[in-house]
Amino acid sequence: MASENADHAVWLRGIEKQFPGVIACAGADLRVRPGTIHALLGENGAGKTTMVNVLAGVYRPDAGEVWVNGQRCSFHSPADAIAAGVGMVYQEFRLVPTLTVAENIVLGSAPRLLRSVEIEERVAELSAAYGMVADPTRPVWQLSMGERQRVEILKSLWRNASVLVMDEPTAVLTPGEAAELGAALRAMAEGGRSVIYISHKLDQVVAFCDEATVLRQGKTVATVEDLQEVDLTSLAEMMVGSSEGGYVDRPPAMEAGPEVLSLQGVCALNDRGLPALIDINMTVHAGEIVGIVGVSGNGQKELAEVINGLRRPTEGRVTVKELDITGASPGDLYGMGLAYVPEDRLGVGLAPKMSVVDNAVVRSYRSQRQGIFLSITKCVKFCQSLVERFAVRVGRLNDPIAGLSGGNLQRLLLGRELAEQPSVLVAAQPSRGLDVQGVAAIQGHLVDQRAAGVGVLLISEDLDELLALSDRLLVMFEGRIVGEYGPDVTPRTVLGSAMAGKAPK
Ligand SMILES: Nc1ncnc2c1ncn2[C@@H]1O[C@H](COP(=O)(O)OP(=O)(O)O)[C@@H](O)[C@H]1O
Ligand SMILES: [Mg+2]
């Protein structure tokens, strides 16, 4: 066995890892050859970060094997992984701002008797070897994001990492810095090290990487031996591709009802202050499902947040049934008929430490009053009926929801949002991470809502789900809507091209 594995710098075999209510990795594999840059691809929630955290000793897998440089490893801590040669470059840098570049690099690993001048000299040599300019004497607080990242990489090299892991490294970089990073990674690969590179930016992936593994819903669904042989379109398709089963058929089209949601010239910034939405114009009518297609990170999250009052647009208007709701608070919006199933179910959607009852009533507690007081009896009754209607399997209603499975959490969330007959439902990744019955149940509810005259905006990374449920498809790329397509008349390849930014003009 060991000889077979000796060919690989990294072999993660059948990795399984579960978190409360979510299966993050469901038997995923990743093999990386020495001297290569290996892209780990997949949509948000596919399990990429969990996989590399298993490799970095942050998580212990529930099942599966970790091999590094031909050795079977059992990491109990990140220190074990570092000792085995795994260098993880975190997205949130873990540097001490007041220390110098050299001090940060050697922190925790400096041979005791080295004088600081010598350390600085060695750090300078190391940075020169990979073309990563970094003045060893400067304090880290003076550095740009790109420079800080270089320090993180140098820190791994100082500890002699043979495998470097970068999780979305260019998210914080300017295009120039990203190109420099690409050159530095190539120099490392040529020196015999391996790099695992996680990114949503497919053009960069193709420019920087040699081979790729694609994860979907915690499983490895494709491997690419030579990235130069595939085009962006097929890569995008592999990421969103088809998952097993559960698809509900949409009943035939109905006469489109009146407009219930409309966005006019909406622009918004992302968390880093860069444009995330650019001149978005779209409408959703009563009794229709509009699907948003796209590789994640192209503005979908910001779109859902702007509509639901969690992010302020910098320009433009959002209206629900002709009422201008731009800038209204999430609480007010619910009262105006807007229901929201966010992609972040536990957190934005539900509060994990609160009970089933409390989570069920947070949106509609005004209706559970007796006089001026909240009536516990009414709350419990409301929760019971919701749990029955949406088939949520729960233990005691007063227990925290944290122990519920993903499917039950999602049914509870959807039930709560739909309890007061909204006119618009925005559902982001509503079936992600659920088992087959869970997927079918959620999709069934979406179709029912459509039949009941609700306008549904469905944001999903699952192209099959979008094709099965949507009346119309809008493709998002780099913050814009780049095309509108009919689900029954559009080949997947056309959607794939549009998702990769190659929509016919
Ligand atoms: N520490 C955690 N606790 C609970 N759930 C988690 C944790 N880490 C990841 N998850 C869940 O596991 C799934 C996979 O997440 P992740 O590995 O971060 O995916 P990716 O990096 O591909 O976006 C997601 O549904 C995520 O919400
Ligand atoms: Mg991640």
Coordinates of C-alpha atoms and ligand atoms in Angstrom, one line a residue:
M1 CA 0.0 0.0 0.0
A2 CA 2.7 2.5 1.0
S3 CA 4.4 2.2 -2.3
E4 CA 1.2 3.0 -4.2
N5 CA 0.8 6.1 -1.9
A6 CA 4.4 7.2 -2.3
D7 CA 3.5 8.6 -5.6
H8 CA 1.3 11.2 -4.0
A9 CA 2.2 14.3 -1.9
V10 CA -1.3 14.1 -0.5
W11 CA -3.9 11.4 -0.6
L12 CA -7.1 12.0 1.3
R13 CA -9.1 8.9 1.0
G14 CA -12.8 8.5 1.7
I15 CA -13.0 11.4 4.0
E16 CA -16.2 11.7 6.0
K17 CA -16.9 14.6 8.4
Q18 CA -20.2 15.5 9.9
F19 CA -21.2 18.7 11.8
P20 CA -24.5 19.0 13.7
G21 CA -27.1 18.9 11.0
V22 CA -24.7 18.9 8.1
I23 CA -22.7 16.3 6.3
A24 CA -19.7 18.4 5.2
C25 CA -17.7 15.5 3.6
A26 CA -19.3 12.3 2.5
G27 CA -16.5 10.1 1.4
A28 CA -14.4 12.6 -0.6
D29 CA -11.1 11.8 -2.2
L30 CA -8.2 14.1 -3.1
R31 CA -4.9 13.1 -4.6
V32 CA -2.1 15.5 -5.3
R33 CA 1.1 14.7 -7.1
P34 CA 4.4 16.2 -5.9
G35 CA 5.5 19.3 -7.8
T36 CA 2.0 20.2 -9.0
I37 CA -0.5 22.9 -8.2
H38 CA -3.8 21.2 -7.6
A39 CA -7.1 23.1 -7.7
L40 CA -9.8 22.0 -5.3
L41 CA -13.1 23.2 -6.8
G42 CA -16.7 23.2 -5.8
E43 CA -19.5 25.5 -4.8
N44 CA -20.0 27.1 -1.4
G45 CA -20.7 24.3 1.0
A46 CA -19.2 21.6 -1.2
G47 CA -16.8 20.7 1.6
K48 CA -13.5 22.1 0.4
T49 CA -12.5 24.0 3.5
T50 CA -13.5 21.0 5.7
M51 CA -11.3 18.7 3.5
V52 CA -8.2 20.9 3.8
N53 CA -8.8 21.4 7.5
V54 CA -8.7 17.6 7.9
L55 CA -5.4 17.7 6.1
A56 CA -4.2 20.5 8.3
G57 CA -5.0 18.7 11.5
V58 CA -7.8 21.1 12.5
Y59 CA -10.5 18.5 12.2
R60 CA -10.3 14.8 12.8
P61 CA -12.3 13.0 10.1
D62 CA -15.2 10.7 11.2
A63 CA -13.8 8.2 8.7
G64 CA -11.2 8.0 6.0
E65 CA -7.4 8.1 5.7
V66 CA -4.9 10.9 5.4
W67 CA -1.6 10.2 3.7
V68 CA 1.2 12.8 3.3
N69 CA 4.3 12.0 1.3
G70 CA 3.6 8.3 1.4
Q71 CA 3.0 8.1 5.1
R72 CA -0.3 7.3 6.8
C73 CA -1.0 10.2 9.2
S74 CA -3.2 10.6 12.2
F75 CA -3.2 14.2 13.1
H76 CA -4.3 15.3 16.6
S77 CA -3.5 18.9 16.2
P78 CA -2.4 21.5 13.6
A79 CA 1.1 21.1 15.0
D80 CA 1.2 17.4 13.9
A81 CA 0.2 18.4 10.4
I82 CA 2.9 21.1 10.3
A83 CA 5.5 18.6 11.4
A84 CA 4.4 16.3 8.6
G85 CA 5.0 19.1 6.1
V86 CA 1.5 20.6 5.6
G87 CA 1.5 24.4 5.5
M88 CA -1.9 26.0 5.6
V89 CA -2.1 29.6 4.6
Y90 CA -5.3 30.9 6.2
Q91 CA -7.5 33.5 4.6
E92 CA -7.7 35.5 7.8
F93 CA -4.0 36.0 8.4
R94 CA -2.7 35.0 11.8
L95 CA 0.1 37.4 12.1
V96 CA 1.1 39.6 15.0
P97 CA 0.9 43.2 13.7
T98 CA 3.5 44.7 16.0
L99 CA 6.2 42.2 15.2
T100 CA 8.4 42.4 12.1
V101 CA 8.1 40.2 9.1
A102 CA 11.1 38.1 10.1
E103 CA 9.8 37.8 13.7
N104 CA 6.4 36.6 12.5
I105 CA 8.0 34.1 10.1
V106 CA 10.1 32.4 12.8
L107 CA 7.5 32.8 15.6
G108 CA 7.2 29.4 17.3
S109 CA 9.9 27.7 15.2
A110 CA 13.1 29.7 15.5
P111 CA 16.2 27.8 16.5
R112 CA 17.0 29.5 19.8
L113 CA 20.6 30.5 19.0
L114 CA 20.0 32.3 15.8
R115 CA 20.7 36.0 16.0
S116 CA 18.0 38.3 14.6
V117 CA 20.4 39.6 11.8
E118 CA 20.9 36.0 10.7
I119 CA 17.2 35.3 10.8
E120 CA 16.6 38.4 8.7
E121 CA 19.2 37.3 6.2
R122 CA 17.7 33.8 5.9
V123 CA 14.2 35.3 5.5
A124 CA 15.5 37.6 2.7
E125 CA 17.1 34.6 1.0
L126 CA 13.8 32.6 1.2
S127 CA 11.7 35.5 -0.2
A128 CA 14.2 36.1 -3.0
A129 CA 14.1 32.4 -4.0
Y130 CA 10.4 32.6 -4.7
G131 CA 10.3 36.2 -6.0
M132 CA 8.2 37.2 -3.0
V133 CA 9.4 40.6 -2.0
A134 CA 9.1 41.1 1.7
D135 CA 11.4 43.4 3.8
P136 CA 12.2 41.3 6.9
T137 CA 12.6 44.3 9.1
R138 CA 9.2 45.9 8.6
P139 CA 6.5 45.6 11.1
V140 CA 3.5 43.6 9.8
W141 CA 1.0 46.4 10.5
Q142 CA 2.6 48.4 7.7
L143 CA 2.0 45.8 5.1
S144 CA -0.7 45.5 2.4
M145 CA -2.9 42.4 2.2
G146 CA -0.8 40.9 -0.5
E147 CA 2.4 41.4 1.5
R148 CA 0.8 39.8 4.6
Q149 CA -0.1 36.8 2.6
R150 CA 3.5 36.5 1.4
V151 CA 4.6 36.5 5.0
E152 CA 2.1 33.7 5.7
I153 CA 3.5 31.7 2.8
L154 CA 7.1 32.4 3.9
K155 CA 6.2 31.2 7.3
S156 CA 5.1 27.8 5.9
L157 CA 8.3 27.6 3.8
W158 CA 10.4 28.4 6.8
R159 CA 8.9 25.4 8.5
N160 CA 9.8 23.4 5.4
A161 CA 6.2 22.7 4.2
S162 CA 6.2 20.3 1.3
V163 CA 2.5 20.9 0.8
L164 CA 1.1 24.4 0.8
V165 CA -2.7 24.8 1.2
M166 CA -4.3 28.1 0.1
D167 CA -8.0 28.5 0.7
E168 CA -9.4 31.3 -1.5
P169 CA -6.1 33.2 -1.4
T170 CA -6.8 35.8 -4.0
A171 CA -10.1 37.0 -2.5
V172 CA -8.1 39.7 -0.6
L173 CA -5.6 40.5 -3.4
T174 CA -5.5 43.0 -6.2
P175 CA -5.1 41.5 -9.7
G176 CA -1.4 42.4 -9.8
E177 CA -0.8 40.7 -6.4
A178 CA -2.8 37.7 -7.6
A179 CA -0.5 37.4 -10.7
E180 CA 2.6 37.6 -8.4
L181 CA 1.1 34.9 -6.2
G182 CA 0.6 32.6 -9.3
A183 CA 4.3 33.1 -10.2
A184 CA 5.5 32.3 -6.6
L185 CA 3.3 29.1 -6.5
R186 CA 4.8 28.0 -9.8
A187 CA 8.3 28.5 -8.4
M188 CA 7.4 26.3 -5.4
A189 CA 6.0 23.6 -7.6
E190 CA 9.1 23.6 -9.7
G191 CA 11.1 23.2 -6.6
G192 CA 9.2 20.0 -5.9
R193 CA 6.6 21.2 -3.4
S194 CA 2.8 20.8 -4.0
V195 CA 0.1 23.3 -3.7
I196 CA -3.6 22.8 -3.0
Y197 CA -5.4 25.8 -4.3
I198 CA -9.0 26.6 -3.5
S199 CA -10.7 29.3 -5.6
H200 CA -13.9 30.2 -7.2
K201 CA -12.1 32.2 -9.9
L202 CA -12.0 29.8 -12.7
D203 CA -9.9 31.9 -15.0
Q204 CA -7.2 32.0 -12.3
V205 CA -7.5 28.3 -11.6
V206 CA -6.8 27.6 -15.2
A207 CA -3.9 30.0 -15.3
F208 CA -2.2 28.8 -12.1
C209 CA -3.1 25.2 -11.7
D210 CA -2.1 21.9 -13.3
E211 CA -4.8 19.5 -12.1
A212 CA -8.1 19.7 -10.3
T213 CA -10.5 17.8 -8.1
V214 CA -14.2 18.9 -8.0
L215 CA -16.3 18.4 -4.9
R216 CA -20.0 18.5 -4.8
Q217 CA -22.1 17.9 -1.7
G218 CA -19.1 16.5 0.1
K219 CA -18.1 14.0 -2.6
T220 CA -15.5 14.0 -5.3
V221 CA -17.4 14.2 -8.5
A222 CA -14.6 14.8 -11.0
T223 CA -10.9 14.9 -11.3
V224 CA -9.0 16.7 -14.1
E225 CA -5.5 15.6 -14.9
D226 CA -4.6 18.4 -17.2
L227 CA -6.4 21.7 -16.7
Q228 CA -5.1 23.0 -20.0
E229 CA -7.3 20.5 -21.7
V230 CA -10.6 21.7 -20.3
D231 CA -12.4 24.9 -20.9
L232 CA -14.0 27.2 -18.4
T233 CA -17.5 26.2 -19.4
S234 CA -17.0 22.5 -18.7
L235 CA -15.3 23.3 -15.4
A236 CA -18.3 25.5 -14.4
E237 CA -20.6 22.6 -15.3
M238 CA -18.7 20.1 -13.3
M239 CA -19.0 22.3 -10.2
V240 CA -22.8 22.8 -10.4
G241 CA -23.5 19.6 -12.4
S242 CA -26.2 17.1 -11.7
S243 CA -26.8 15.6 -8.3
E244 CA -28.8 12.5 -7.5
G245 CA -32.5 12.5 -7.4
G246 CA -35.1 14.4 -5.6
Y247 CA -36.3 16.6 -8.4
V248 CA -39.9 17.5 -8.3
D249 CA -41.5 18.3 -11.6
R250 CA -42.8 21.7 -12.1
P251 CA -46.5 21.8 -13.1
P252 CA -47.1 23.4 -16.5
A253 CA -46.8 27.1 -16.8
M254 CA -49.7 29.2 -15.6
E255 CA -50.6 32.7 -16.8
A256 CA -48.1 35.0 -15.1
G257 CA -49.7 37.0 -12.3
P258 CA -49.0 40.6 -11.4
E259 CA -45.5 41.7 -10.6
V260 CA -44.7 41.0 -7.0
L261 CA -40.9 41.8 -6.8
S262 CA -38.9 44.2 -8.9
L263 CA -35.4 45.5 -8.8
Q264 CA -34.5 48.6 -10.8
G265 CA -30.9 49.6 -11.4
V266 CA -29.7 48.1 -8.2
C267 CA -26.1 48.3 -7.4
A268 CA -24.4 47.2 -4.1
L269 CA -21.0 46.6 -2.7
N270 CA -19.7 43.4 -1.1
D271 CA -18.2 43.1 2.4
R272 CA -14.9 44.4 1.2
G273 CA -16.4 47.5 -0.4
L274 CA -16.0 46.3 -4.0
P275 CA -18.9 46.3 -6.5
A276 CA -21.0 43.1 -6.0
L277 CA -24.1 44.0 -7.9
I278 CA -24.1 46.1 -11.0
D279 CA -27.2 47.6 -12.5
I280 CA -29.6 44.7 -11.6
N281 CA -33.0 44.9 -13.3
M282 CA -35.4 42.0 -12.8
T283 CA -38.9 41.2 -11.9
V284 CA -40.7 38.2 -10.3
H285 CA -44.4 37.7 -10.9
A286 CA -47.0 36.0 -8.7
G287 CA -47.1 32.3 -9.4
E288 CA -43.7 32.0 -11.0
I289 CA -40.4 30.6 -10.0
V290 CA -37.4 32.7 -11.2
G291 CA -34.1 30.8 -11.0
I292 CA -30.8 32.5 -10.5
V293 CA -28.0 30.5 -12.2
G294 CA -24.3 31.1 -11.6
V295 CA -21.1 30.0 -10.1
S296 CA -21.3 31.2 -6.5
G297 CA -19.5 34.4 -5.6
N298 CA -20.9 36.3 -8.6
G299 CA -23.3 38.4 -6.6
Q300 CA -26.0 35.9 -5.6
K301 CA -25.5 36.3 -1.9
E302 CA -25.5 40.1 -2.1
L303 CA -28.6 39.9 -4.3
A304 CA -30.5 38.0 -1.7
E305 CA -29.3 40.3 1.1
V306 CA -30.3 43.5 -0.7
I307 CA -33.8 42.2 -1.4
N308 CA -34.1 41.1 2.3
G309 CA -32.9 44.3 3.9
L310 CA -29.6 42.9 5.1
R311 CA -27.4 44.9 2.7
R312 CA -28.1 48.5 1.5
P313 CA -28.0 49.1 -2.2
T314 CA -25.8 52.0 -3.3
E315 CA -28.2 52.7 -6.1
G316 CA -31.5 51.6 -7.4
R317 CA -34.8 50.5 -6.0
V318 CA -36.4 47.3 -4.8
T319 CA -40.2 47.1 -4.8
V320 CA -42.6 44.5 -3.4
K321 CA -46.1 44.7 -5.0
E322 CA -45.2 48.2 -6.1
L323 CA -44.3 49.4 -2.6
D324 CA -40.7 50.8 -2.4
I325 CA -38.9 48.7 0.2
T326 CA -35.4 49.9 -0.5
G327 CA -33.6 50.1 2.9
A328 CA -36.4 48.6 5.0
S329 CA -35.4 46.4 7.9
P330 CA -35.7 42.6 7.6
G331 CA -38.4 42.6 10.3
D332 CA -40.6 45.2 8.4
L333 CA -40.1 43.3 5.2
Y334 CA -41.6 40.2 6.6
G335 CA -44.7 42.2 7.5
M336 CA -44.8 43.4 3.9
G337 CA -45.0 39.9 2.6
L338 CA -41.4 39.0 2.0
A339 CA -40.2 35.6 3.2
Y340 CA -36.6 34.6 3.2
V341 CA -34.8 31.3 3.4
P342 CA -31.1 32.4 3.6
E343 CA -28.3 30.1 2.5
D344 CA -26.9 30.4 6.0
R345 CA -29.6 28.4 7.7
L346 CA -28.0 28.4 11.2
G347 CA -27.0 31.9 11.8
V348 CA -29.0 34.2 9.6
G349 CA -31.9 31.9 9.4
L350 CA -32.3 30.1 12.7
A351 CA -30.7 30.6 16.1
P352 CA -29.0 27.4 17.1
K353 CA -29.2 28.0 20.9
M354 CA -32.8 28.9 20.9
S355 CA -35.6 26.4 21.2
V356 CA -37.9 25.1 18.4
V357 CA -40.7 27.3 19.7
D358 CA -38.6 30.4 19.9
N359 CA -37.3 29.9 16.4
A360 CA -40.7 29.2 15.1
V361 CA -42.3 32.4 16.4
V362 CA -39.5 35.0 15.9
R363 CA -41.1 36.2 12.7
S364 CA -44.7 36.3 13.7
Y365 CA -44.6 36.8 17.5
R366 CA -47.0 39.8 17.0
S367 CA -49.7 37.3 16.2
Q368 CA -49.0 35.2 19.3
R369 CA -50.0 37.9 21.8
Q370 CA -52.7 37.8 24.4
G371 CA -53.3 41.5 25.2
I372 CA -49.9 43.1 25.4
F373 CA -48.2 39.9 26.5
L374 CA -46.7 37.1 24.4
S375 CA -48.9 34.1 25.0
I376 CA -46.8 31.0 25.6
T377 CA -49.8 28.8 24.9
K378 CA -50.4 30.5 21.5
C379 CA -46.7 30.2 20.7
V380 CA -46.6 26.5 21.4
K381 CA -49.8 25.9 19.4
F382 CA -48.5 27.9 16.5
C383 CA -45.2 25.9 16.7
Q384 CA -47.1 22.6 16.9
S385 CA -49.2 23.3 13.8
L386 CA -46.1 24.4 11.9
V387 CA -44.2 21.3 12.9
E388 CA -47.1 19.1 11.7
R389 CA -47.7 21.0 8.5
F390 CA -44.1 20.9 7.4
A391 CA -43.4 17.4 8.8
V392 CA -40.5 18.6 11.0
R393 CA -39.2 15.8 13.2
V394 CA -38.4 17.3 16.5
G395 CA -38.0 16.1 20.1
R396 CA -39.3 18.5 22.7
L397 CA -40.4 21.9 21.5
N398 CA -38.4 23.6 24.2
D399 CA -35.1 22.0 23.3
P400 CA -32.6 24.0 21.4
I401 CA -32.7 23.3 17.6
A402 CA -29.0 22.6 17.4
G403 CA -29.6 18.8 17.5
L404 CA -32.0 18.7 14.5
S405 CA -30.9 17.3 11.2
G406 CA -30.3 19.6 8.2
G407 CA -33.6 18.6 6.6
N408 CA -35.6 19.2 9.7
L409 CA -34.0 22.6 10.3
Q410 CA -34.8 23.6 6.7
R411 CA -38.4 22.4 7.0
L412 CA -38.8 24.4 10.2
L413 CA -37.2 27.5 8.6
L414 CA -39.3 27.3 5.5
G415 CA -42.5 26.6 7.5
R416 CA -41.8 29.7 9.7
E417 CA -41.2 31.9 6.7
L418 CA -44.4 30.7 4.9
A419 CA -46.6 30.8 7.9
E420 CA -48.1 34.2 7.2
Q421 CA -48.8 33.7 3.4
P422 CA -46.1 35.9 1.9
S423 CA -46.3 37.3 -1.6
V424 CA -42.6 36.8 -2.3
L425 CA -40.3 34.0 -1.2
V426 CA -36.5 34.4 -1.7
A427 CA -34.9 31.0 -1.2
A428 CA -31.1 30.7 -1.3
Q429 CA -29.7 27.2 -1.7
P430 CA -32.8 25.8 0.0
S431 CA -32.0 22.1 -0.6
R432 CA -28.2 22.2 -0.2
G433 CA -26.8 19.5 2.0
L434 CA -30.1 17.7 2.4
D435 CA -30.8 14.0 1.8
V436 CA -33.0 12.9 -1.0
Q437 CA -36.3 13.1 0.9
G438 CA -35.3 16.5 2.3
V439 CA -34.6 17.8 -1.1
A440 CA -37.9 16.5 -2.5
A441 CA -39.8 18.0 0.5
I442 CA -38.3 21.4 0.1
Q443 CA -38.7 21.5 -3.7
G444 CA -42.3 20.3 -3.3
H445 CA -43.0 23.3 -1.0
L446 CA -41.5 25.7 -3.5
V447 CA -43.8 24.3 -6.3
D448 CA -46.8 24.5 -3.9
Q449 CA -46.0 28.1 -3.1
R450 CA -45.9 28.9 -6.8
A451 CA -49.3 27.3 -7.3
A452 CA -50.6 29.4 -4.4
G453 CA -49.5 32.5 -6.3
V454 CA -46.3 33.3 -4.5
G455 CA -43.5 34.8 -6.6
V456 CA -40.4 32.7 -5.8
L457 CA -36.9 33.7 -6.4
L458 CA -34.8 30.6 -6.3
I459 CA -31.0 31.0 -5.9
S460 CA -29.2 27.7 -6.3
E461 CA -26.0 26.2 -7.3
D462 CA -27.7 23.0 -8.5
L463 CA -28.4 23.5 -12.2
D464 CA -30.7 20.5 -12.3
E465 CA -32.8 21.9 -9.5
L466 CA -33.0 25.2 -11.3
L467 CA -33.9 23.5 -14.6
A468 CA -36.5 21.4 -12.9
L469 CA -38.3 24.1 -10.9
S470 CA -37.8 27.5 -12.7
D471 CA -40.2 29.2 -15.1
R472 CA -37.4 31.5 -16.1
L473 CA -33.6 31.5 -15.6
L474 CA -31.4 34.5 -15.1
V475 CA -27.7 34.0 -15.2
M476 CA -25.4 36.1 -13.0
F477 CA -21.8 36.7 -13.7
E478 CA -19.5 39.2 -12.0
G479 CA -22.4 41.1 -10.4
R480 CA -24.5 41.4 -13.5
I481 CA -27.4 39.5 -15.0
V482 CA -25.9 38.4 -18.3
G483 CA -28.8 36.6 -19.8
E484 CA -32.4 35.3 -19.5
Y485 CA -33.2 31.8 -20.6
G486 CA -36.2 29.4 -20.8
P487 CA -35.4 26.2 -18.9
D488 CA -37.0 23.9 -21.3
V489 CA -35.4 25.3 -24.5
T490 CA -31.9 26.0 -23.4
P491 CA -29.1 23.4 -23.6
R492 CA -26.9 23.1 -20.5
T493 CA -23.9 24.1 -22.5
V494 CA -25.4 27.5 -23.3
L495 CA -26.0 28.0 -19.5
G496 CA -22.5 26.8 -18.8
S497 CA -21.0 29.4 -21.2
A498 CA -23.1 32.2 -19.7
M499 CA -22.0 31.2 -16.2
A500 CA -18.4 31.3 -17.3
G501 CA -18.9 34.9 -18.6
K502 CA -19.3 33.9 -22.2
A503 CA -22.9 34.8 -22.8
P504 CA -23.6 35.6 -26.5
K505 CA -23.9 39.3 -26.8
Ligands
LIG1 N1 -17.4 24.0 12.0 C1 -18.6 23.8 11.4 N2 -19.7 23.5 12.1 C2 -20.9 23.3 11.4 N3 -21.0 23.2 10.1 C3 -19.9 23.4 9.4 C4 -18.6 23.7 10.0 N4 -17.7 23.8 9.0 C5 -18.4 23.6 7.8 N5 -19.7 23.3 8.1 C6 -20.7 23.0 7.1 O1 -20.2 22.0 6.2 C7 -20.5 22.2 4.9 C8 -19.3 22.3 4.1 O2 -18.6 23.5 4.4 P1 -17.2 23.9 3.9 O3 -16.2 22.8 4.0 O4 -16.8 25.2 4.5 O5 -17.5 24.1 2.3 P2 -16.7 25.0 1.2 O6 -15.4 25.4 1.8 O7 -16.6 24.1 0.0 O8 -17.6 26.2 1.0 C9 -21.4 23.5 4.8 O9 -22.7 23.1 4.8 C10 -21.0 24.2 6.1 O10 -22.1 25.0 6.6
MG2 MG -14.6 27.2 2.1

